[in-house]
Short mmCIF file of C-alpha atoms in Angstrom, two decimals:
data_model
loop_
_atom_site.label_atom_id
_atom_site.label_comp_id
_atom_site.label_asym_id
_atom_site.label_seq_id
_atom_site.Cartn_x
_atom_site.Cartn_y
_atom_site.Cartn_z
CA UNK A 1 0.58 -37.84 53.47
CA UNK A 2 -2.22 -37.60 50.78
CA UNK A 3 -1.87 -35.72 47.85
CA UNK A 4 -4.23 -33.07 46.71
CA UNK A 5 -7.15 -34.00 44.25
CA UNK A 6 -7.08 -31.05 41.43
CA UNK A 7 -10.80 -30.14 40.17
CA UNK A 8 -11.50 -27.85 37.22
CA UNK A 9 -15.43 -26.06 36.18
CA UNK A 10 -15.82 -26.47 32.77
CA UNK A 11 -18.30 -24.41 30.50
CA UNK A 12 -19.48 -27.53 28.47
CA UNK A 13 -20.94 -26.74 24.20
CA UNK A 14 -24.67 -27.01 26.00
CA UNK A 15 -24.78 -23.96 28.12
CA UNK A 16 -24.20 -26.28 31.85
CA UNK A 17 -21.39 -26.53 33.66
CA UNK A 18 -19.37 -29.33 35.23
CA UNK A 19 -16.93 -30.06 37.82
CA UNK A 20 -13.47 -32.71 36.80
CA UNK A 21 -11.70 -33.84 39.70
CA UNK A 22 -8.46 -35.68 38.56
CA UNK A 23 -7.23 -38.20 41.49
CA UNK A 24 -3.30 -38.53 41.76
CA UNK A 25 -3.86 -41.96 39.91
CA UNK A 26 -4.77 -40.19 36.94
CA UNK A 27 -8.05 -40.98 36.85
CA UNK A 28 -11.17 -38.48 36.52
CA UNK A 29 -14.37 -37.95 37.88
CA UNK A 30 -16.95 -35.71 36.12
CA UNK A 31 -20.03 -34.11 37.71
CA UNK A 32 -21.85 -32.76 34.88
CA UNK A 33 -25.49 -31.18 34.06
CA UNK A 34 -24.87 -27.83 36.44
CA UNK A 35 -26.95 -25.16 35.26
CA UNK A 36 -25.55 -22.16 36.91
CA UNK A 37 -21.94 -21.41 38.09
CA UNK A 38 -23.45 -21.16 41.68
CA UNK A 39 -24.29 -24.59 41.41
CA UNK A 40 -20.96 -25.56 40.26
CA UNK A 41 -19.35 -23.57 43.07
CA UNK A 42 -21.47 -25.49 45.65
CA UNK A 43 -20.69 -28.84 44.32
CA UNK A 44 -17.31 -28.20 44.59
CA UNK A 45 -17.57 -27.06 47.97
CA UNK A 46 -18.97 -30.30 48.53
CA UNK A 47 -16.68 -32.44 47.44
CA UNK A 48 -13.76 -30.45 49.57
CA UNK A 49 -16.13 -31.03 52.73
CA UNK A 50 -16.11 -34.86 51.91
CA UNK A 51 -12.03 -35.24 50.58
CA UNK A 52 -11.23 -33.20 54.08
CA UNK A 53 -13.24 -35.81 56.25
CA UNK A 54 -10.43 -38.24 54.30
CA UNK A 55 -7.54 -35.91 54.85
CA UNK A 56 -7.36 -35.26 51.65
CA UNK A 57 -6.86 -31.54 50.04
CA UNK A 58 -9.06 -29.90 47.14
CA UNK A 59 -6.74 -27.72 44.96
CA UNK A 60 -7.86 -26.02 41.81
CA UNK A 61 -6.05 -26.33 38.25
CA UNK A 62 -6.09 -24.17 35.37
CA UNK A 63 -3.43 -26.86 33.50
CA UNK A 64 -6.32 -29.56 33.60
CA UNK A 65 -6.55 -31.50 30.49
CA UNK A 66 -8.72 -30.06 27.93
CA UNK A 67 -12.44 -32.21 28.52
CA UNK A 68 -13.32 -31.05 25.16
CA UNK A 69 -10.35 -32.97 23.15
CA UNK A 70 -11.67 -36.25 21.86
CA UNK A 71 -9.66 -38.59 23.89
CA UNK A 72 -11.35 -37.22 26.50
CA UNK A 73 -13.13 -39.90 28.82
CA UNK A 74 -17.20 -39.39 28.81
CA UNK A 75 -19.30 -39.61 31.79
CA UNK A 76 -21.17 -42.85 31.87
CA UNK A 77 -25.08 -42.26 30.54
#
């Protein structure tokens, strides 16, 4: 059985927003450069279309890592 991917929307310093999806692994993915919460909201929705054509569940977690601490990993530019 798969274990759920946790996501988090995070209000970055520069006004967007961004979606952090941790895998079970540990490792993150970061969707950044979302202007409105809407547009947060529908990329999430997204992702839990795709992760349930894998069988895999979207679950949302307020005890995320902070993406603002400076061990955090950056998205790749």
């Amino acid at each position: 059985m798969t274990r759920p991917v946790t996501y988090r929307i995070v209000d970055c310093p520069d006004g967007r927003f961004a979606v952090v999806a941790w895998a079970t692994s540990g490792t993150a993915y970061w969707r950044g450069g979302l202007l409105t919460l809407a547009e947060a909201d529908a990329c999430v929705e997204d992702l839990r279309a795709m992760l349930s054509l894998c069988g895999a569940a979207l679950a949302c977690s307020d005890h995320a890592p902070d993406p603002h601490t400076p061990n955090w990993p950056r998205p790749r530019r």
